[in-house]
Amino acid sequence: MTDLPLDFGDPADLERLRGDFRAWLADHPLPARGADEPVPVFLHRWHRMLHAGGWVGLDVPREYGGRGLTPLHQVAVSDELGARGAPGVPRIGYLAHALLKFGSEEQRRHQLPRMLAGDDVWCQGFSEPGAGSDLAGMSTRADRGADGHYTVNGQKLWTSYAQYSDLCLLLARTGPSASAHTSLSAFVLPLDRPGVTVRPLRAANGDDEFCELFLDDVRLAEADLIGAEGAGWKLAMTTVSYERNALDTGHLSTYGLLVERLRRRAHERRGSLPDGLLSDIGRCVVDYGVLVAHSRRRTAERLAGRAAGPESSVDKLLMTRTEQRLYETALKVFPEELHGAGGEIFGDYLYSRAASVYGGTSQIQRNIIAKRLLRLPADGRG
Ligand SMILES: Cc1cc2nc3c(=O)[nH]c(=O)nc-3n(C[C@H](O)[C@H](O)[C@H](O)COP(=O)(O)OP(=O)(O)OC[C@H]3O[C@@H](n4cnc5c(N)ncnc54)[C@H](O)[C@@H]3O)c2cc1C
């Protein structure tokens, strides 16, 4: 366990919450996944169970379907789940923050309770074949007609789990491309609208996480716009800032379990593990410790009411480094997990390679740190 929040808030209150959650978990164990049940469908079932128990959206205001508690309470729940190796609370925190900050009152009251309950599953339609890191260069357009409706045309790519989703947080260009950062707008796109085609892509490891999303003359109403026209860039930056935080993604306690396994193995096999491997394990322990300390700091900032900003690029780099080194080392220490039914670490190792790409690549995080945190002068190469 990360033991993350003990020096914040009211420890007795948090301990009570943890106790209640442990009692609930004892009565509601993680169900078994059906033989042919796709992972997203299984996780959705778990999401609904957690929500029915009152364990989703703890830090979302009550009027929008949450429990009006603090981010610390949600972290405590994630921590308990991670410590049992159970899937975390669904990764919707970043979408919820975008709606809380930019959505109209009507959107917040309608969309947030449904999102938290899993009544609507959302995906994120930002990246395109020609616009990933350079999001501002996207070409999907939403043109407003005389009747106030928008007509959307374009293509999105890498849209995770769109085939299992009901709604998409869509980013499209509504203004002239010269003013990239003020010409993007965000929409709620129902995926069953005429003109929307979702095509899953099969990845090399057999997964079908990614989708292409084709948009041909899709009609959207003004009420589908999130925030003002032209506020899409700011909304996207808010979304990815929350997406880059180890707390919001609930990864910390999962890493913690593996660090513990590595540490135990290092003690058991102290004499027989090669020195290089011992120092790799040592590095994992240090990386993880740095990430936990850093996450504590973020928690304190969040509790003080500070919104996520460019500092989250540091979080993302630390998270990526910890995750990739951890699984690389684990594969060397537990080579048996490369094969057979127990090969869970191998799957996680493969997925960890994507950590330096999704949510913005590591190079892009370094650019953000250089420009926005260190204020280094541009080198003229963008
Ligand atoms: C597992 C996974 C899930 C994803 N899910 C979604 C999703 O649900 N929705 C969605 O919209 N997108 C999603 N993505 C897409 C992801 O956001 C993009 O892959 C990412 O932003 C990089 O864009 P790109 O693939 O077009 O690479 P490119 O932008 O083409 O980058 C290629 C390489 O060039 C480097 N590079 C580019 N520009 C610069 C620069 N200015 N300075 C230095 N280096 C640079 C990059 O770091 C990278 O190494 C997902 C990606 C992955 C891997």
Coordinates of C-alpha atoms and ligand atoms in Angstrom, one line a residue:
M1 CA 0.0 0.0 0.0
T2 CA 1.2 3.5 -0.7
D3 CA 0.1 4.8 2.7
L4 CA -0.3 8.0 0.8
P5 CA -2.5 10.3 2.6
L6 CA -1.7 9.8 6.3
D7 CA -0.2 13.2 6.8
F8 CA -3.2 15.1 5.2
G9 CA -6.7 15.7 6.2
D10 CA -8.4 14.0 9.1
P11 CA -6.8 10.5 9.5
A12 CA -9.7 9.2 11.6
D13 CA -12.2 10.2 8.9
L14 CA -10.1 8.5 6.2
E15 CA -9.6 5.4 8.3
R16 CA -13.3 5.1 8.7
L17 CA -13.8 5.4 5.0
R18 CA -11.2 2.7 4.4
G19 CA -12.8 0.5 7.0
D20 CA -16.3 0.9 5.4
F21 CA -14.8 0.1 2.0
R22 CA -13.0 -3.0 3.2
A23 CA -16.2 -4.2 4.7
W24 CA -18.0 -3.5 1.5
L25 CA -15.3 -5.4 -0.5
A26 CA -15.6 -8.4 1.8
D27 CA -19.3 -8.6 0.9
H28 CA -18.8 -7.7 -2.8
P29 CA -15.6 -9.4 -4.1
L30 CA -14.4 -8.9 -7.6
P31 CA -16.6 -11.0 -9.8
A32 CA -15.0 -13.6 -12.2
R33 CA -14.6 -12.5 -15.8
G34 CA -16.7 -14.5 -18.2
A35 CA -14.8 -16.8 -20.6
D36 CA -15.7 -14.7 -23.7
E37 CA -16.3 -11.5 -21.8
P38 CA -14.2 -8.7 -23.3
V39 CA -12.1 -6.9 -20.7
P40 CA -13.9 -3.5 -21.1
V41 CA -17.3 -5.2 -20.6
F42 CA -16.0 -6.9 -17.5
L43 CA -14.5 -3.6 -16.1
H44 CA -17.8 -1.9 -16.9
R45 CA -19.6 -4.5 -14.7
W46 CA -17.1 -3.8 -11.9
H47 CA -17.6 0.0 -12.4
R48 CA -21.4 -0.4 -11.9
M49 CA -20.8 -2.5 -8.8
L50 CA -18.5 0.1 -7.3
H51 CA -20.9 2.9 -8.1
A52 CA -23.8 1.0 -6.6
G53 CA -21.8 0.8 -3.4
G54 CA -21.1 4.6 -3.5
W55 CA -17.3 4.2 -4.3
V56 CA -17.2 6.2 -7.6
G57 CA -16.9 10.0 -7.8
L58 CA -16.2 10.5 -4.1
D59 CA -14.7 13.9 -4.8
V60 CA -17.4 15.1 -7.2
P61 CA -20.0 17.4 -5.7
R62 CA -23.3 15.8 -4.6
E63 CA -25.5 17.8 -7.0
Y64 CA -23.6 16.1 -9.8
G65 CA -23.9 12.6 -8.6
G66 CA -20.8 12.4 -6.4
R67 CA -20.3 12.3 -2.6
G68 CA -18.9 15.7 -2.2
L69 CA -15.7 14.4 -0.4
T70 CA -12.1 15.2 -1.1
P71 CA -9.7 13.8 -3.7
L72 CA -8.0 12.1 -0.8
H73 CA -11.1 9.9 -0.2
Q74 CA -11.1 8.8 -3.8
V75 CA -7.3 8.0 -3.6
A76 CA -7.9 5.9 -0.4
V77 CA -10.5 3.8 -2.3
S78 CA -8.1 3.4 -5.3
D79 CA -5.3 2.4 -2.8
E80 CA -7.4 -0.3 -1.2
L81 CA -8.3 -1.7 -4.6
G82 CA -4.7 -1.6 -5.8
A83 CA -3.5 -3.3 -2.7
R84 CA -5.7 -6.3 -3.5
G85 CA -4.7 -6.4 -7.1
A86 CA -8.3 -5.5 -8.1
P87 CA -9.0 -3.2 -11.0
G88 CA -9.2 0.5 -9.9
V89 CA -12.1 2.8 -10.0
P90 CA -12.8 3.6 -13.7
R91 CA -10.5 6.2 -15.2
I92 CA -13.1 8.9 -15.7
G93 CA -11.6 11.5 -13.3
Y94 CA -10.1 13.5 -16.2
L95 CA -13.4 13.6 -18.1
A96 CA -15.3 14.6 -15.0
H97 CA -12.9 17.5 -14.4
A98 CA -13.3 18.7 -18.0
L99 CA -17.1 18.8 -17.6
L100 CA -16.9 20.3 -14.1
K101 CA -14.7 23.1 -15.3
F102 CA -16.2 23.8 -18.8
G103 CA -19.6 22.2 -19.0
S104 CA -22.9 24.1 -18.7
E105 CA -24.9 23.6 -15.6
E106 CA -27.3 21.5 -17.6
Q107 CA -24.5 19.3 -19.0
R108 CA -23.0 18.9 -15.5
R109 CA -26.3 17.9 -14.0
H110 CA -27.2 15.5 -16.8
Q111 CA -23.9 14.0 -17.9
L112 CA -21.9 13.7 -14.7
P113 CA -24.3 11.4 -12.8
R114 CA -24.6 9.2 -15.8
M115 CA -20.8 9.1 -16.4
L116 CA -20.2 8.2 -12.7
A117 CA -22.9 5.5 -12.8
G118 CA -21.5 4.0 -16.0
D119 CA -24.9 4.7 -17.7
D120 CA -22.8 6.4 -20.4
V121 CA -19.4 5.2 -21.3
W122 CA -17.1 7.9 -22.7
C123 CA -14.1 7.8 -25.0
Q124 CA -11.7 10.6 -26.0
G125 CA -11.6 11.8 -29.7
F126 CA -8.6 14.1 -29.8
S127 CA -5.9 12.4 -32.0
E128 CA -6.0 12.2 -35.7
P129 CA -3.9 10.5 -38.4
G130 CA -2.1 13.8 -39.0
A131 CA -2.4 15.3 -35.5
G132 CA -1.2 13.6 -32.3
S133 CA 1.5 15.6 -30.6
D134 CA 0.6 18.5 -32.8
L135 CA -3.0 18.5 -31.6
A136 CA -3.4 22.1 -32.7
G137 CA -3.0 21.0 -36.3
M138 CA -6.1 18.8 -36.4
S139 CA -8.2 18.9 -39.5
T140 CA -11.6 17.6 -38.3
R141 CA -14.0 20.5 -38.8
A142 CA -17.3 21.4 -37.1
D143 CA -19.0 24.1 -39.3
R144 CA -21.9 26.0 -37.9
G145 CA -24.9 26.5 -40.2
A146 CA -27.5 29.2 -40.2
D147 CA -29.8 27.0 -38.1
G148 CA -27.2 27.0 -35.3
H149 CA -26.3 23.3 -35.8
Y150 CA -22.8 22.1 -36.5
T151 CA -21.9 19.7 -39.3
V152 CA -18.8 17.6 -38.4
N153 CA -16.5 16.0 -41.0
G154 CA -13.1 14.3 -40.4
Q155 CA -11.3 11.3 -38.9
K156 CA -10.1 10.5 -35.4
L157 CA -7.5 7.8 -34.6
W158 CA -6.3 5.8 -31.5
T159 CA -9.7 6.4 -29.9
S160 CA -9.5 3.9 -27.1
Y161 CA -12.5 1.6 -26.6
A162 CA -14.8 3.6 -28.8
Q163 CA -16.6 0.4 -29.8
Y164 CA -17.7 0.0 -26.2
S165 CA -18.6 3.7 -25.7
D166 CA -21.8 5.7 -25.9
L167 CA -20.3 9.2 -26.0
C168 CA -17.1 10.8 -27.2
L169 CA -15.5 13.9 -26.0
L170 CA -14.8 15.3 -29.4
L171 CA -12.3 18.0 -30.4
A172 CA -12.9 19.7 -33.7
R173 CA -12.0 22.9 -35.5
T174 CA -14.7 25.6 -35.5
G175 CA -12.6 28.6 -36.5
P176 CA -9.9 29.5 -39.1
S177 CA -6.8 27.3 -38.7
A178 CA -4.5 30.3 -38.4
S179 CA -5.5 30.8 -34.8
A180 CA -5.0 27.1 -33.7
H181 CA -5.4 27.6 -30.0
T182 CA -8.6 29.5 -30.2
S183 CA -10.2 27.8 -33.1
L184 CA -10.8 24.4 -31.5
S185 CA -14.0 23.5 -29.8
A186 CA -15.1 20.5 -27.7
F187 CA -18.4 18.6 -28.1
V188 CA -20.3 15.7 -26.6
L189 CA -20.7 13.4 -29.6
P190 CA -23.2 10.5 -29.2
L191 CA -21.6 7.6 -31.1
D192 CA -25.0 6.4 -32.5
R193 CA -25.5 9.6 -34.5
P194 CA -25.9 9.2 -38.2
G195 CA -22.6 9.7 -40.0
V196 CA -20.4 8.2 -37.2
T197 CA -18.5 5.0 -38.1
V198 CA -16.4 3.3 -35.4
R199 CA -13.8 0.8 -36.8
P200 CA -11.7 -1.1 -34.3
L201 CA -8.1 -1.8 -35.1
R202 CA -6.3 -5.0 -34.1
A203 CA -3.0 -4.3 -32.4
A204 CA 0.1 -6.5 -32.7
N205 CA -0.6 -8.1 -29.3
G206 CA -4.1 -9.0 -30.3
D207 CA -5.9 -6.3 -28.4
D208 CA -8.6 -4.2 -30.0
E209 CA -8.2 -1.1 -27.8
F210 CA -7.8 1.4 -30.6
C211 CA -10.4 2.6 -33.0
E212 CA -10.7 4.8 -36.0
L213 CA -13.6 7.1 -35.9
F214 CA -15.0 8.4 -39.2
L215 CA -17.3 11.5 -39.1
D216 CA -19.3 12.2 -42.3
D217 CA -21.7 15.1 -42.1
V218 CA -22.5 14.4 -38.4
R219 CA -25.0 16.9 -37.0
L220 CA -24.4 18.3 -33.6
A221 CA -26.6 20.9 -31.7
E222 CA -25.3 24.0 -30.0
A223 CA -26.2 22.2 -26.7
D224 CA -23.6 19.6 -27.6
L225 CA -20.8 22.2 -27.4
I226 CA -18.9 22.0 -24.1
G227 CA -17.9 25.5 -22.9
A228 CA -17.7 28.4 -25.4
E229 CA -16.8 28.0 -29.0
G230 CA -13.0 28.2 -29.3
A231 CA -12.5 26.9 -25.7
G232 CA -11.5 23.4 -26.9
W233 CA -7.7 23.9 -26.5
K234 CA -8.1 24.9 -22.9
L235 CA -10.4 22.0 -22.2
A236 CA -8.1 19.6 -23.9
M237 CA -5.2 20.8 -21.8
T238 CA -7.2 20.4 -18.6
T239 CA -8.2 16.9 -19.6
V240 CA -4.7 15.8 -20.3
S241 CA -3.3 17.4 -17.2
Y242 CA -5.6 15.3 -15.1
E243 CA -4.9 12.3 -17.3
R244 CA -1.2 12.6 -16.5
N245 CA -1.4 12.4 -12.8
A246 CA -0.6 9.1 -11.0
L247 CA -3.3 9.8 -8.5
D248 CA -6.0 10.2 -11.0
T249 CA -5.0 7.1 -12.9
G250 CA -4.8 5.0 -9.7
H251 CA -1.6 3.3 -10.8
L252 CA 0.4 3.9 -7.6
S253 CA -0.8 1.0 -5.5
T254 CA -0.5 -1.4 -8.5
Y255 CA 3.2 -0.4 -8.8
G256 CA 3.5 -0.8 -5.0
L257 CA 2.4 -4.4 -5.2
L258 CA 5.1 -5.2 -7.8
V259 CA 7.8 -3.3 -6.0
E260 CA 7.0 -5.4 -2.9
R261 CA 7.3 -8.6 -4.9
L262 CA 10.6 -7.5 -6.3
R263 CA 11.9 -6.5 -2.8
R264 CA 10.9 -9.9 -1.4
R265 CA 12.6 -11.7 -4.2
A266 CA 15.8 -9.6 -3.7
H267 CA 15.8 -10.7 0.0
E268 CA 15.1 -14.3 -0.7
R269 CA 17.7 -14.6 -3.5
R270 CA 20.2 -12.1 -2.2
G271 CA 23.2 -14.4 -2.8
S272 CA 22.2 -15.7 -6.2
L273 CA 20.8 -12.7 -8.1
P274 CA 23.4 -11.0 -10.3
D275 CA 24.6 -7.6 -9.0
G276 CA 23.1 -5.8 -12.0
L277 CA 19.7 -7.1 -11.3
L278 CA 19.9 -6.2 -7.6
S279 CA 20.8 -2.6 -8.6
D280 CA 17.9 -2.6 -11.1
I281 CA 15.5 -3.6 -8.2
G282 CA 17.1 -0.9 -6.1
R283 CA 16.4 1.7 -8.8
C284 CA 12.7 0.5 -9.0
V285 CA 12.4 1.0 -5.2
V286 CA 13.8 4.5 -5.5
D287 CA 11.7 5.5 -8.6
Y288 CA 8.6 4.3 -6.8
G289 CA 9.6 6.2 -3.6
V290 CA 10.1 9.4 -5.6
L291 CA 6.7 8.9 -7.3
V292 CA 4.9 8.3 -4.0
A293 CA 6.6 11.4 -2.5
H294 CA 5.7 13.5 -5.5
S295 CA 2.1 12.2 -5.5
R296 CA 1.8 13.3 -1.8
R297 CA 2.8 16.7 -2.9
R298 CA 0.2 16.7 -5.7
T299 CA -2.4 15.6 -3.2
A300 CA -1.6 18.5 -0.9
E301 CA -1.9 20.9 -3.8
R302 CA -5.2 19.4 -4.8
L303 CA -6.5 19.6 -1.3
A304 CA -5.5 23.3 -1.3
G305 CA -7.7 23.8 -4.3
R306 CA -4.9 24.1 -6.9
A307 CA -6.0 22.9 -10.3
A308 CA -3.7 20.5 -12.4
G309 CA -1.4 22.4 -14.8
P310 CA 1.8 22.0 -16.7
E311 CA 3.4 20.4 -13.6
S312 CA 1.5 17.3 -14.5
S313 CA 4.1 16.7 -17.2
V314 CA 6.6 16.0 -14.4
D315 CA 4.1 13.5 -13.0
K316 CA 3.7 11.8 -16.4
L317 CA 7.5 11.5 -16.9
L318 CA 8.0 10.1 -13.4
M319 CA 5.1 7.7 -13.9
T320 CA 6.4 6.5 -17.2
R321 CA 9.9 6.0 -15.9
T322 CA 8.7 4.0 -12.8
E323 CA 6.3 1.9 -14.8
Q324 CA 8.7 1.0 -17.7
R325 CA 11.6 0.2 -15.4
L326 CA 9.4 -1.8 -13.1
Y327 CA 8.0 -4.1 -15.7
E328 CA 11.4 -4.4 -17.5
T329 CA 13.0 -5.5 -14.2
A330 CA 10.1 -7.8 -13.2
L331 CA 10.5 -9.7 -16.5
K332 CA 14.1 -10.4 -15.7
V333 CA 13.4 -11.3 -12.1
F334 CA 10.4 -13.5 -12.9
P335 CA 11.2 -14.9 -16.4
E336 CA 8.6 -17.6 -15.9
E337 CA 6.0 -14.9 -16.4
L338 CA 7.0 -14.6 -20.0
H339 CA 5.2 -17.9 -20.7
G340 CA 1.9 -19.6 -20.0
A341 CA -1.2 -18.6 -18.0
G342 CA 0.8 -16.8 -15.3
G343 CA 2.2 -14.4 -17.9
E344 CA 0.4 -11.3 -16.5
I345 CA 3.6 -9.4 -16.1
F346 CA 4.4 -9.9 -19.8
G347 CA 1.1 -8.3 -20.8
D348 CA 1.7 -5.4 -18.4
Y349 CA 5.3 -5.1 -19.7
L350 CA 4.0 -4.8 -23.3
Y351 CA 1.4 -2.2 -22.3
S352 CA 4.0 -0.2 -20.3
R353 CA 5.8 0.6 -23.6
A354 CA 2.8 2.7 -24.5
A355 CA 3.2 4.8 -21.4
S356 CA 5.7 7.1 -23.1
V357 CA 3.1 7.8 -25.9
Y358 CA -0.4 8.0 -24.6
G359 CA -1.6 11.2 -22.9
G360 CA 1.2 13.0 -24.8
T361 CA 4.7 11.5 -25.5
S362 CA 7.7 11.9 -23.2
Q363 CA 9.3 14.3 -25.7
I364 CA 6.2 16.5 -25.5
Q365 CA 6.2 16.4 -21.7
R366 CA 9.9 17.6 -21.8
N367 CA 9.0 20.4 -24.2
I368 CA 6.2 21.5 -21.8
I369 CA 8.6 21.4 -18.8
A370 CA 11.2 23.4 -20.7
K371 CA 8.8 26.0 -22.0
R372 CA 6.2 26.4 -19.3
L373 CA 7.9 25.5 -16.1
L374 CA 11.6 26.3 -16.7
R375 CA 10.8 29.1 -19.2
L376 CA 13.7 28.2 -21.4
P377 CA 14.1 30.1 -24.6
A378 CA 12.8 28.4 -27.8
D379 CA 15.5 27.0 -30.0
G380 CA 13.6 27.9 -33.1
R381 CA 12.7 24.3 -33.9
G382 CA 9.2 24.4 -32.4
Ligands
LIG1 C1 -2.3 3.2 -25.5 C2 -2.8 4.4 -26.2 C3 -4.0 4.9 -26.0 C4 -4.4 6.1 -26.7 N1 -5.7 6.5 -26.5 C5 -6.2 7.6 -27.1 C6 -7.5 8.1 -27.0 O1 -8.3 7.4 -26.4 N2 -7.9 9.2 -27.6 C7 -7.0 10.0 -28.4 O2 -7.4 11.0 -28.9 N3 -5.7 9.6 -28.5 C8 -5.3 8.4 -27.9 N4 -4.0 8.0 -28.1 C9 -3.1 8.7 -29.0 C10 -2.0 9.5 -28.3 O3 -2.5 10.6 -27.7 C11 -1.0 9.9 -29.5 O4 -0.4 8.6 -29.9 C12 0.2 10.8 -28.9 O5 -0.3 12.0 -28.6 C13 1.3 10.9 -30.0 O6 0.8 11.3 -31.2 P1 1.2 10.4 -32.5 O7 1.0 9.0 -32.3 O8 0.5 11.1 -33.7 O9 2.8 10.6 -32.7 P2 3.5 11.9 -33.4 O10 2.9 13.1 -32.8 O11 3.5 11.7 -34.8 O12 5.0 11.7 -32.8 C14 5.9 10.8 -33.3 C15 7.3 11.0 -32.6 O13 7.7 12.4 -32.8 C16 8.0 13.0 -31.5 N5 7.6 14.4 -31.6 C17 6.5 14.9 -32.2 N6 6.5 16.3 -32.1 C18 7.6 16.6 -31.4 C19 8.1 17.9 -30.9 N7 7.5 19.0 -31.1 N8 9.3 17.8 -30.2 C20 9.9 16.6 -30.0 N9 9.5 15.4 -30.4 C21 8.3 15.4 -31.1 C22 7.0 12.3 -30.6 O14 7.5 12.4 -29.2 C23 7.1 10.9 -31.1 O15 8.2 10.2 -30.6 C24 -3.5 6.8 -27.5 C25 -2.2 6.3 -27.6 C26 -1.8 5.1 -27.0 C27 -0.4 4.6 -27.2

